[in-house]
CSV table of C-alpha atoms and ligand atoms in Angstrom, one decimal:
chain,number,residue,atom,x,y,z
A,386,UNK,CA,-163.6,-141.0,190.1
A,387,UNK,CA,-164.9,-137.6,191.5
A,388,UNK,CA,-161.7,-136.9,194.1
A,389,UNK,CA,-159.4,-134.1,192.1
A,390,UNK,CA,-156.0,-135.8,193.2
A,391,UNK,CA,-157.0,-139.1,193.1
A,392,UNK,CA,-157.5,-138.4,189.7
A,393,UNK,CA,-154.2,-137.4,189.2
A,394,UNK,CA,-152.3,-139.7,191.2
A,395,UNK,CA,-154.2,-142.3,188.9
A,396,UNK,CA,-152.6,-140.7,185.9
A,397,UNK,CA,-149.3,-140.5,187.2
A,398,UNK,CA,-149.6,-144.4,187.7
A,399,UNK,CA,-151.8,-145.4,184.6
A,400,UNK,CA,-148.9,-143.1,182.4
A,401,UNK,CA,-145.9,-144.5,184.4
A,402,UNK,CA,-146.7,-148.3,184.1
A,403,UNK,CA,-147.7,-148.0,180.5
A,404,UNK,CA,-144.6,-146.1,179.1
A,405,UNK,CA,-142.6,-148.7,177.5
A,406,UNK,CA,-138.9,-149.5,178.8
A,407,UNK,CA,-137.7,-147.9,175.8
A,408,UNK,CA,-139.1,-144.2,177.1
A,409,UNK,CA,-142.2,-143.9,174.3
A,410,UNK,CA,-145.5,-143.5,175.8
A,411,UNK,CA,-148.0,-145.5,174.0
A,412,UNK,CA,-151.2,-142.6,172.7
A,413,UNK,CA,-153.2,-145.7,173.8
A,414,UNK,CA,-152.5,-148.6,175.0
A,415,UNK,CA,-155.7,-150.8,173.8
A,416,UNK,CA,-157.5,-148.6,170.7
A,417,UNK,CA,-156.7,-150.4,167.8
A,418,UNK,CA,-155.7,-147.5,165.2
A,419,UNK,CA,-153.2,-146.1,167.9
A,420,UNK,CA,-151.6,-149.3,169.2
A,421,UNK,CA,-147.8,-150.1,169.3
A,422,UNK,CA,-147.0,-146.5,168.4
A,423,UNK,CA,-145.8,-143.0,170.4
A,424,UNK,CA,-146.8,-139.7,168.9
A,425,UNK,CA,-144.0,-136.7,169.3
A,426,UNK,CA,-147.0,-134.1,170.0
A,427,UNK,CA,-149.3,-136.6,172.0
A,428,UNK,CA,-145.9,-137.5,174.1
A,429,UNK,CA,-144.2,-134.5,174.3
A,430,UNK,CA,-147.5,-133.0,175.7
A,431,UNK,CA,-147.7,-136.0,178.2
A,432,UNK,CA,-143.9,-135.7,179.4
A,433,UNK,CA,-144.9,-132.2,180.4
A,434,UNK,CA,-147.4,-133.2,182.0
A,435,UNK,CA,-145.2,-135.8,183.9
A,436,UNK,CA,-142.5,-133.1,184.7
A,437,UNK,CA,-144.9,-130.9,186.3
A,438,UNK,CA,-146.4,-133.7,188.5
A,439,UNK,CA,-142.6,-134.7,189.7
A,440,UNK,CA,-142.5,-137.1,187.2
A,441,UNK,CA,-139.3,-136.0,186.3
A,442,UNK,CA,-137.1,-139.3,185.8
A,443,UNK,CA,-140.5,-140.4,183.4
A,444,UNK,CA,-139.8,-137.4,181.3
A,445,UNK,CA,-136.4,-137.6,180.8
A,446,UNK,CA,-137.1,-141.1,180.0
A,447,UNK,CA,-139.6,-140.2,177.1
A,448,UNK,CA,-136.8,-137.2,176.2
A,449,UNK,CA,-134.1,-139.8,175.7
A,450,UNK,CA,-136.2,-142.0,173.8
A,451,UNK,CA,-137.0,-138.7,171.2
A,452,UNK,CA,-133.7,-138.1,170.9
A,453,UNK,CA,-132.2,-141.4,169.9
A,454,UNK,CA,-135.0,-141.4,167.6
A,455,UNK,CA,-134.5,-139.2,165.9
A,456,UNK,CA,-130.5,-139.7,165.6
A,457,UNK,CA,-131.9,-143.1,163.6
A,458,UNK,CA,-133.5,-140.2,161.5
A,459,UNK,CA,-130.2,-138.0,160.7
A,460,UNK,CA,-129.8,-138.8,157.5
A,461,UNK,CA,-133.5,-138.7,156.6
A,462,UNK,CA,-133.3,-135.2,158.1
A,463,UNK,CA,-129.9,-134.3,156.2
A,464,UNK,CA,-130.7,-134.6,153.3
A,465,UNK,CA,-134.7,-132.4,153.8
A,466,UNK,CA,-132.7,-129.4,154.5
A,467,UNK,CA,-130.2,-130.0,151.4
A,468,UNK,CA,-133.2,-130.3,149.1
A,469,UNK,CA,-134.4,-127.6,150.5
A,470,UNK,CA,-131.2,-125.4,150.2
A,471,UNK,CA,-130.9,-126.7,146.2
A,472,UNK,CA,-134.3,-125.0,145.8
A,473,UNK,CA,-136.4,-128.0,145.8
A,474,UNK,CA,-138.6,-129.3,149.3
A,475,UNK,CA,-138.4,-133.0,149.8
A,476,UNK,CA,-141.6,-135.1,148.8
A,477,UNK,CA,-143.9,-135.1,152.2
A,478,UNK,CA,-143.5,-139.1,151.8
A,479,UNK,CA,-139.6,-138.4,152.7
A,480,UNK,CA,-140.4,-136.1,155.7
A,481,UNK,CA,-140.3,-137.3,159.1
A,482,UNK,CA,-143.5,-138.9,160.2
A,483,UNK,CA,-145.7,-138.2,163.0
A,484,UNK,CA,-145.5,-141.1,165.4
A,485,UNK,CA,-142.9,-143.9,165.6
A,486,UNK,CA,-142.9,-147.9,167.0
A,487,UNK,CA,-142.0,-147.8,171.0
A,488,UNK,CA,-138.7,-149.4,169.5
A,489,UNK,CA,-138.2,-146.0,167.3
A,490,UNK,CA,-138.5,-147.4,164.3
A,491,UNK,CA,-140.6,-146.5,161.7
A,492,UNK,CA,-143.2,-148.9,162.2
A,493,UNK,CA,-144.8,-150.7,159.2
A,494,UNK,CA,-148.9,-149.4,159.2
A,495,UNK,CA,-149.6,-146.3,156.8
A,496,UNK,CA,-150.8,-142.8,158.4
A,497,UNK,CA,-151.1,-139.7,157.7
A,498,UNK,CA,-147.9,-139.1,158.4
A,499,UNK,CA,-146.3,-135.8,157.3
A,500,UNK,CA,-146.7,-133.3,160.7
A,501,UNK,CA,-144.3,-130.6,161.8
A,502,UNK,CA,-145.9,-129.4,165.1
A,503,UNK,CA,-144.8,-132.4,167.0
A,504,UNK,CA,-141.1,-131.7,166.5
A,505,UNK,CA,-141.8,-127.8,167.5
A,506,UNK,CA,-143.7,-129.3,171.1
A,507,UNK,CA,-141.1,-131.1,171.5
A,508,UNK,CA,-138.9,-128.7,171.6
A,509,UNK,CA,-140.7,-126.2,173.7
A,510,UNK,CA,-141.4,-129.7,176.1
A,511,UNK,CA,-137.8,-130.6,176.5
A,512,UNK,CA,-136.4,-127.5,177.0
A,513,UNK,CA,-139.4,-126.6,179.9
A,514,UNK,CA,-138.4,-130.3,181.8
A,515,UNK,CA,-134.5,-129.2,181.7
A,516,UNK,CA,-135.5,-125.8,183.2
A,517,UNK,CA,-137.6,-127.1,185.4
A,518,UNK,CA,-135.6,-129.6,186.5
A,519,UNK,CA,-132.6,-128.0,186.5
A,520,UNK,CA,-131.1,-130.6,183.5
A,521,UNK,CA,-128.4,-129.8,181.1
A,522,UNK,CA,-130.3,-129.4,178.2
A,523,UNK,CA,-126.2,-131.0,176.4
A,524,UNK,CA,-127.8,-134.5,177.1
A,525,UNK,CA,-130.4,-133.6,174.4
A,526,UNK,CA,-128.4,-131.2,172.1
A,527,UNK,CA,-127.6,-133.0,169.5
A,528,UNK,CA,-131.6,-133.7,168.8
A,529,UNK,CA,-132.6,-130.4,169.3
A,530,UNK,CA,-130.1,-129.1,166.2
A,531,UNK,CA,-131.0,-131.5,164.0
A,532,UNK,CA,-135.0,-130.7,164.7
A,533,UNK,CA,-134.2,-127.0,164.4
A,534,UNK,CA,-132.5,-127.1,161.0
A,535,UNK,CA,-135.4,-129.3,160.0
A,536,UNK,CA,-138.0,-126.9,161.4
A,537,UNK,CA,-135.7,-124.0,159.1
A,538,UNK,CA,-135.9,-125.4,156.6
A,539,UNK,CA,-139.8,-126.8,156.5
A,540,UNK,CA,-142.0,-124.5,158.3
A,541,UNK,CA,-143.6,-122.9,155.2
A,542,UNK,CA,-144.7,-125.9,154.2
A,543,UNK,CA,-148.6,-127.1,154.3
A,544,UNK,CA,-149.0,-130.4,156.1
A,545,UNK,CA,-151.6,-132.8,158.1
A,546,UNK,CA,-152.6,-130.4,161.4
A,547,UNK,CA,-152.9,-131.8,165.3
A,548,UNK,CA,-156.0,-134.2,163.7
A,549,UNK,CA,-154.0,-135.6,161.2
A,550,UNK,CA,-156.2,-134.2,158.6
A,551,UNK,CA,-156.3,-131.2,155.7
A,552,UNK,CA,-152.2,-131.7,154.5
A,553,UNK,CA,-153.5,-129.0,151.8
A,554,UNK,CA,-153.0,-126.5,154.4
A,555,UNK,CA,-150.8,-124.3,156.4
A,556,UNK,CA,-152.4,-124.4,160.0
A,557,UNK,CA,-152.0,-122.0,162.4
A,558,UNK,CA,-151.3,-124.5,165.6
A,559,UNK,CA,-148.8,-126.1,163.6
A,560,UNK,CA,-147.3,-122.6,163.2
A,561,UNK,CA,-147.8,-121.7,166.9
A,562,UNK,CA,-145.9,-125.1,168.0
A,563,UNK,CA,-143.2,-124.6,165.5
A,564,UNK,CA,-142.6,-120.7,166.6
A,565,UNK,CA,-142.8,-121.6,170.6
A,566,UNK,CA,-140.1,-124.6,170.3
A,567,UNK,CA,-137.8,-122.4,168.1
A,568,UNK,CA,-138.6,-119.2,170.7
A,569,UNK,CA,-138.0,-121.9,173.6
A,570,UNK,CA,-134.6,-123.1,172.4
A,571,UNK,CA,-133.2,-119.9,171.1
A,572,UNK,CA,-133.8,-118.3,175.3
A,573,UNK,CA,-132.4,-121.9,176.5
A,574,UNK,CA,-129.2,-120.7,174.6
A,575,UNK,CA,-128.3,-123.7,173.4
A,576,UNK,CA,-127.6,-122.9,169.7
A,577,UNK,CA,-124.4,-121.9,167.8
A,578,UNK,CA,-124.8,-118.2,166.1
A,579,UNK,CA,-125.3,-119.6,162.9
A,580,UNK,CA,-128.3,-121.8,164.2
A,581,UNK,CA,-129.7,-119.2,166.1
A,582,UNK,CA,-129.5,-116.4,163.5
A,583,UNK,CA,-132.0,-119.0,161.2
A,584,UNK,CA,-134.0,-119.9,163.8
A,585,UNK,CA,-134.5,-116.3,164.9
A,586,UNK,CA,-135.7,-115.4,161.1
A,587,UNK,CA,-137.8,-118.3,161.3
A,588,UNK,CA,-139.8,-117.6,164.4
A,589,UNK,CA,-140.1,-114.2,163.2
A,590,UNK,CA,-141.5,-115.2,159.8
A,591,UNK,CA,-143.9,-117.3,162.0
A,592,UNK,CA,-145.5,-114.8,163.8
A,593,UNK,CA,-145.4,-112.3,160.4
A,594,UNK,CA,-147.3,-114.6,158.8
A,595,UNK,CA,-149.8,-115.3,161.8
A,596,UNK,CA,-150.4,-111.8,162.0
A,597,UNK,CA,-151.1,-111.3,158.3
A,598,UNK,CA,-152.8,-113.9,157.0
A,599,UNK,CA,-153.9,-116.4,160.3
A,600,UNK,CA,-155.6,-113.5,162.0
A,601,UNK,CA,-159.0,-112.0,161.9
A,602,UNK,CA,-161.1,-109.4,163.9
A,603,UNK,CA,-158.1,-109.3,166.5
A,604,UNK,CA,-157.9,-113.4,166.4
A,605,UNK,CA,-156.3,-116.9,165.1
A,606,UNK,CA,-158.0,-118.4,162.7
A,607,UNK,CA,-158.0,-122.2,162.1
A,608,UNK,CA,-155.7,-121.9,159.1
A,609,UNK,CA,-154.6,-119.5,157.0
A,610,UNK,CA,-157.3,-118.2,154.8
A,611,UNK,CA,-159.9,-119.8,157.3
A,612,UNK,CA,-161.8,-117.7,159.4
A,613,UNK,CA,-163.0,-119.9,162.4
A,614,UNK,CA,-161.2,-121.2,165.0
A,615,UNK,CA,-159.5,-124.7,165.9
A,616,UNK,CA,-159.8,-125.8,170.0
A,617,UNK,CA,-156.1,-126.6,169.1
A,618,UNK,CA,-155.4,-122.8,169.2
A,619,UNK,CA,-155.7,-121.9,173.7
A,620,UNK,CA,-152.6,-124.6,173.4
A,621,UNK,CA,-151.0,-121.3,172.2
A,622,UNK,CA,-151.7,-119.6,174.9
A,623,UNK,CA,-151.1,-121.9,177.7
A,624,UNK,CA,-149.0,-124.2,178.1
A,625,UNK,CA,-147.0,-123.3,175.1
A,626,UNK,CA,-146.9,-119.1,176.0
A,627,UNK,CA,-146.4,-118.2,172.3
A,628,UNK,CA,-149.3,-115.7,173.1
A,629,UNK,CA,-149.2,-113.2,175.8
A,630,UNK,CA,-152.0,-114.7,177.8
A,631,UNK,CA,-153.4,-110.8,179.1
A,632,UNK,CA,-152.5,-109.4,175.1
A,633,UNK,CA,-155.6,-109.0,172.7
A,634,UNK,CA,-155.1,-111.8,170.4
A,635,UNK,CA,-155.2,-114.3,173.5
A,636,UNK,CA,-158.0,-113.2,175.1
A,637,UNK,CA,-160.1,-113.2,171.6
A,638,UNK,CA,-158.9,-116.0,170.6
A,639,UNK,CA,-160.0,-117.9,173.3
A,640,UNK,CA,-163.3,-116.0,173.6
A,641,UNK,CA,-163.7,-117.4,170.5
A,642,UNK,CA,-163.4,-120.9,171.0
A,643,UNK,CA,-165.5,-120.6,174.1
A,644,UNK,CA,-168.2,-119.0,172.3
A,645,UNK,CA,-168.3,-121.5,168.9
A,646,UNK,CA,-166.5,-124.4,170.2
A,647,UNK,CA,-167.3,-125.1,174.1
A,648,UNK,CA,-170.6,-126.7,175.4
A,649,UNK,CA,-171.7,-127.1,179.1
A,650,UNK,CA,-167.8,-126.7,179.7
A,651,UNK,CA,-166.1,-129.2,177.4
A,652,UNK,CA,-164.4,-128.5,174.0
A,653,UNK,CA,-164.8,-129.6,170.7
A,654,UNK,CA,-162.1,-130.2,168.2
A,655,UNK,CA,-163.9,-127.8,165.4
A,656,UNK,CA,-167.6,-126.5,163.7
A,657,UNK,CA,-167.1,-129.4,161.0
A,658,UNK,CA,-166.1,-132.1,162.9
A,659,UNK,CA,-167.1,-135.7,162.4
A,660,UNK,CA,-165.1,-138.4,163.9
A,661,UNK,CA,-166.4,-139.6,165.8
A,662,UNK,CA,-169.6,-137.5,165.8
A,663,UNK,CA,-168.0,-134.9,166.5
A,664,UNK,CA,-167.4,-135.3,170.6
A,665,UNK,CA,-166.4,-133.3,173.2
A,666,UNK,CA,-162.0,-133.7,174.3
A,667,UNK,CA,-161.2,-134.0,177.6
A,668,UNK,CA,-157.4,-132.8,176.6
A,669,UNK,CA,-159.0,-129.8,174.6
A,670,UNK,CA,-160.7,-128.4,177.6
A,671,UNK,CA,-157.5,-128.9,179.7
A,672,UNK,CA,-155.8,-126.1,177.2
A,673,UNK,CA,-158.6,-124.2,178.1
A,674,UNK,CA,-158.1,-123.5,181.5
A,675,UNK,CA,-154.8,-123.8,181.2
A,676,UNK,CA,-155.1,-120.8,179.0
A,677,UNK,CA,-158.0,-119.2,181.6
A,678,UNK,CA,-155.6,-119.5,184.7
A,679,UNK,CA,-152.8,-117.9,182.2
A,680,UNK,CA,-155.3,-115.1,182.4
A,681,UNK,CA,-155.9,-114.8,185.8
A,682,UNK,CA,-159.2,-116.7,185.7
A,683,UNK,CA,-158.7,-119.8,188.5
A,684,UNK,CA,-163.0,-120.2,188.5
A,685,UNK,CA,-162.6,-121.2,184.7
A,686,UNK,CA,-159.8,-123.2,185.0
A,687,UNK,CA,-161.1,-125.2,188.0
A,688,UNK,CA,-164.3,-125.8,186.3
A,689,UNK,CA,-162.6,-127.2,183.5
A,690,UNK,CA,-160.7,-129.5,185.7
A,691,UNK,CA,-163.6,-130.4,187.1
A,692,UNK,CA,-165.6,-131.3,183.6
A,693,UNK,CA,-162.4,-132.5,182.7
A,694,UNK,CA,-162.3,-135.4,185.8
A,695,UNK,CA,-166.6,-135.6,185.0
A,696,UNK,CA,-165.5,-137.9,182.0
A,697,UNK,CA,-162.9,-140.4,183.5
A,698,UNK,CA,-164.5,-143.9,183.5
A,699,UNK,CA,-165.3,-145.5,187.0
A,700,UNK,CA,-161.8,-147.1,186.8
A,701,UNK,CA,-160.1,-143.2,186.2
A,702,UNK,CA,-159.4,-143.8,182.6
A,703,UNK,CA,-159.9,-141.0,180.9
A,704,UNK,CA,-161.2,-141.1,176.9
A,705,UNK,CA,-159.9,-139.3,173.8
A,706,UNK,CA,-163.6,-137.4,173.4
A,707,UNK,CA,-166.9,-137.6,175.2
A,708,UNK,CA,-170.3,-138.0,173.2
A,709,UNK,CA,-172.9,-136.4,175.2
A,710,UNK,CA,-172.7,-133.3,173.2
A,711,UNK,CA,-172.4,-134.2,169.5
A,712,UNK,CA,-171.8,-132.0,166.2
A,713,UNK,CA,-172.4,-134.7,163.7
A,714,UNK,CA,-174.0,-137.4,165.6
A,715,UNK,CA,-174.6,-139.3,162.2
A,716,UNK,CA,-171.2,-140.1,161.5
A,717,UNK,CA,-170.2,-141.4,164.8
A,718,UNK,CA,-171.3,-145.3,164.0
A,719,UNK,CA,-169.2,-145.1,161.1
A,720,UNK,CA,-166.3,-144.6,163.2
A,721,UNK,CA,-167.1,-147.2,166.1
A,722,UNK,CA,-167.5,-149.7,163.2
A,723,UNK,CA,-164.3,-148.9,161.6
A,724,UNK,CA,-162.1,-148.6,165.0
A,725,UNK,CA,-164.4,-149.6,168.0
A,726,UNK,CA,-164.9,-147.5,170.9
A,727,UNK,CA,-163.4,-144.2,171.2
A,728,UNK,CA,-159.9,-144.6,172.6
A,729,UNK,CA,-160.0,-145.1,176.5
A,730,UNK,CA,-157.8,-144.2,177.8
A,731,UNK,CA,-155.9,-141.9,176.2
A,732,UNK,CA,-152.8,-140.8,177.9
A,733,UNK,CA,-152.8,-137.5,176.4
A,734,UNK,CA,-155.7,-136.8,178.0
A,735,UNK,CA,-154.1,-137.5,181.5
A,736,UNK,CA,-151.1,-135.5,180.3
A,737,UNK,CA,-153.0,-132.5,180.2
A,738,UNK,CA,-155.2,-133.1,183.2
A,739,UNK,CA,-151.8,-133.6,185.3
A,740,UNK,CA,-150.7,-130.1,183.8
A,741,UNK,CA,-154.1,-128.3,185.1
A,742,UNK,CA,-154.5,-130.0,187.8
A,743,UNK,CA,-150.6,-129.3,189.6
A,744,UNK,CA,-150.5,-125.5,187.9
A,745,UNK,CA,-154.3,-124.9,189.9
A,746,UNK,CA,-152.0,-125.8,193.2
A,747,UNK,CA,-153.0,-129.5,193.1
A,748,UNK,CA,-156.5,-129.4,194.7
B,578,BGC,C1,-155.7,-137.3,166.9
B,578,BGC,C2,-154.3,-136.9,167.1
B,578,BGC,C3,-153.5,-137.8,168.0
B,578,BGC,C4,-153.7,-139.2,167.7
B,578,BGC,C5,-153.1,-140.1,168.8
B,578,BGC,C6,-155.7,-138.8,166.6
B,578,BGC,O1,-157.1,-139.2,166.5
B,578,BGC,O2,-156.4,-136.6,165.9
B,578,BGC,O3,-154.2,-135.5,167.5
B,578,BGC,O4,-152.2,-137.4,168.0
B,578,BGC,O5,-155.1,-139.5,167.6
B,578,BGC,O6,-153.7,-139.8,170.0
């Protein structure tokens, strides 16, 4: 599919006939590690997508759906930031998980399940739809307290990163997410003084810690203590604004990943990649020219739009990665035996190509 809109009016269908009545969108609706289950960063990136297209009533859909999900989860939630306020964290089994059943439940397959940054894009997503849409952000207020107070009370902690791997860590993207939904709510003013007070030390201590231990020659760094990059880290940027897009630690942070991480215009994930060999990810390069335009570069971003639409299938599905440029092209088989063909499509992936394409003026 080579048309720029056409390619996004095919997301806007293939993402509004596949989200579920409930509100979840499904990360994908045929790969077999992913089915049956909604992501909080996979959809809350995908209902921002939706909002910007005009999608709105689909992304208030997916908003309700977080927030009654996570009212199932109150307790849960309760009694994290108790623990954590008797001087001892929760175990990570007892923390919420990443991705929940389209019902909201639970679901009953294992993953790697302990993630914070989901909860912190969610936050930064739902509070974006209500301004852009003009919503009263009340309809979604009692979710977005109890996620805060969570978020308090758990940001330190290390924990699986966007890929689901590394829980030994603190990474910087999860940090970035966190900071940008607590900075998001706190301008929506939407939280009582006590809240806000917290909230306001905690996205402070965020960006302390960034700054002193996630940052190297003038950049992020993958994690703290790491020096390379993550392709996660232009989401930071753009759409998330946690960094100024024309400030120094922006601009060489995505120099970075364009100079380590980006091949013939499409972006890998990181150096030591393997699943899948290692691909290129259609949704990664979508953060980077959403991060370019941020920066006043509209070339950049339309020509990763453009390699962006290069990978849809003939039928406008567009994949989870691409394998014409591999990092570890001997592990990819593994991964094709264990799960079968790389997710396609991945709804993410039109999320974010919905984004880039309506902020570049819909061409
Ligand atoms: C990716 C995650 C994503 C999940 C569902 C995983 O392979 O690493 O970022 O949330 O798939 O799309």
């Amino acid at each position: 599919m080579s048309d720029l809109g056409d390619l996004a009016r095919r997301s806007t269908e293939l993402i509004s006939t596949l989200q579920q009545p409930s509100g979840a969108y499904p990360a994908s609706p045929t790969f077999s590690a992913y089915r049956g289950y909604c992501w909080f960063r996979d959809g809350s990136f995908i209902a921002d997508g939706m909002s910007a297209a005009g999608e709105d009533g689909s992304a208030d859909r997916f908003h309700d759906w977080c927030a009654r999900t996570l009212e199932t989860q109150r307790g849960r939630v309760e009694s994290v930031v108790a623990l954590v306020h008797s001087g001892r964290p929760a175990p990570p089994a007892q923390m919420l998980p990443a991705r929940f059943a389209f019902d909201g439940g639970v679901g009953a397959d294992p993953w790697w399940d302990f993630q914070l940054d989901g909860y912190g894009t969610w936050l930064w997503a739902v509070t974006a739809h209500a301004r852009r849409h003009d919503r009263d952000l009340a309809r979604w207020a009692g979710a977005i307290t109890l996620v805060v107070d969570y978020l308090v009370a758990s940001w330190e902690r290390p924990c699986f990163d966007w890929w689901e791997e590394h829980d030994e860590q603190v990474h910087t993207s999860t940090l970035g997410c966190v900071g940008a939904g607590l900075e998001a709510v706190l301008r929506a003013g939407v939280l009582d003084a006590r809240r806000a007070e917290a909230a306001g030390a905690a996205a402070a201590g965020i960006r302390a810690l960034v700054a002193e231990r996630a940052t190297t020659e003038g950049r992020l760094t993958k994690w703290l203590g790491r020096s390379d990059v993550d392709g996660s880290l232009t989401a930071l940027v753009a759409p998330l604004g946690w960094l100024d897009p024309a400030g120094p630690v922006a601009q060489r942070t995505v120099a970075e990943v364009e100079r380590t991480l980006t091949y013939a215009g499409g972006v890998h994930r990181f150096a030591d990649d393997v699943f899948y060999g290692g691909g290129q990810w259609p949704l990664l390069t979508g953060f980077l020219g959403l991060a370019r335009l941020a920066a006043g570069d509209r070339a950049a971003a339309m020509a990763s739009l453009r390699w962006m639409a290069s990978t849809a299938t003939a039928d406008g599905d567009l994949p989870e990665q691409v394998d014409g440029h591999l990092l570890a092209p001997d592990h990819r088989e593994q991964w094709v035996e264990r799960w079968g063909p790389v997710a396609t499509p991945l709804l993410w992936s039109h999320g974010q190509y919905l984004r880039l394409w309506h902020d570049l003026g819909r061409p």
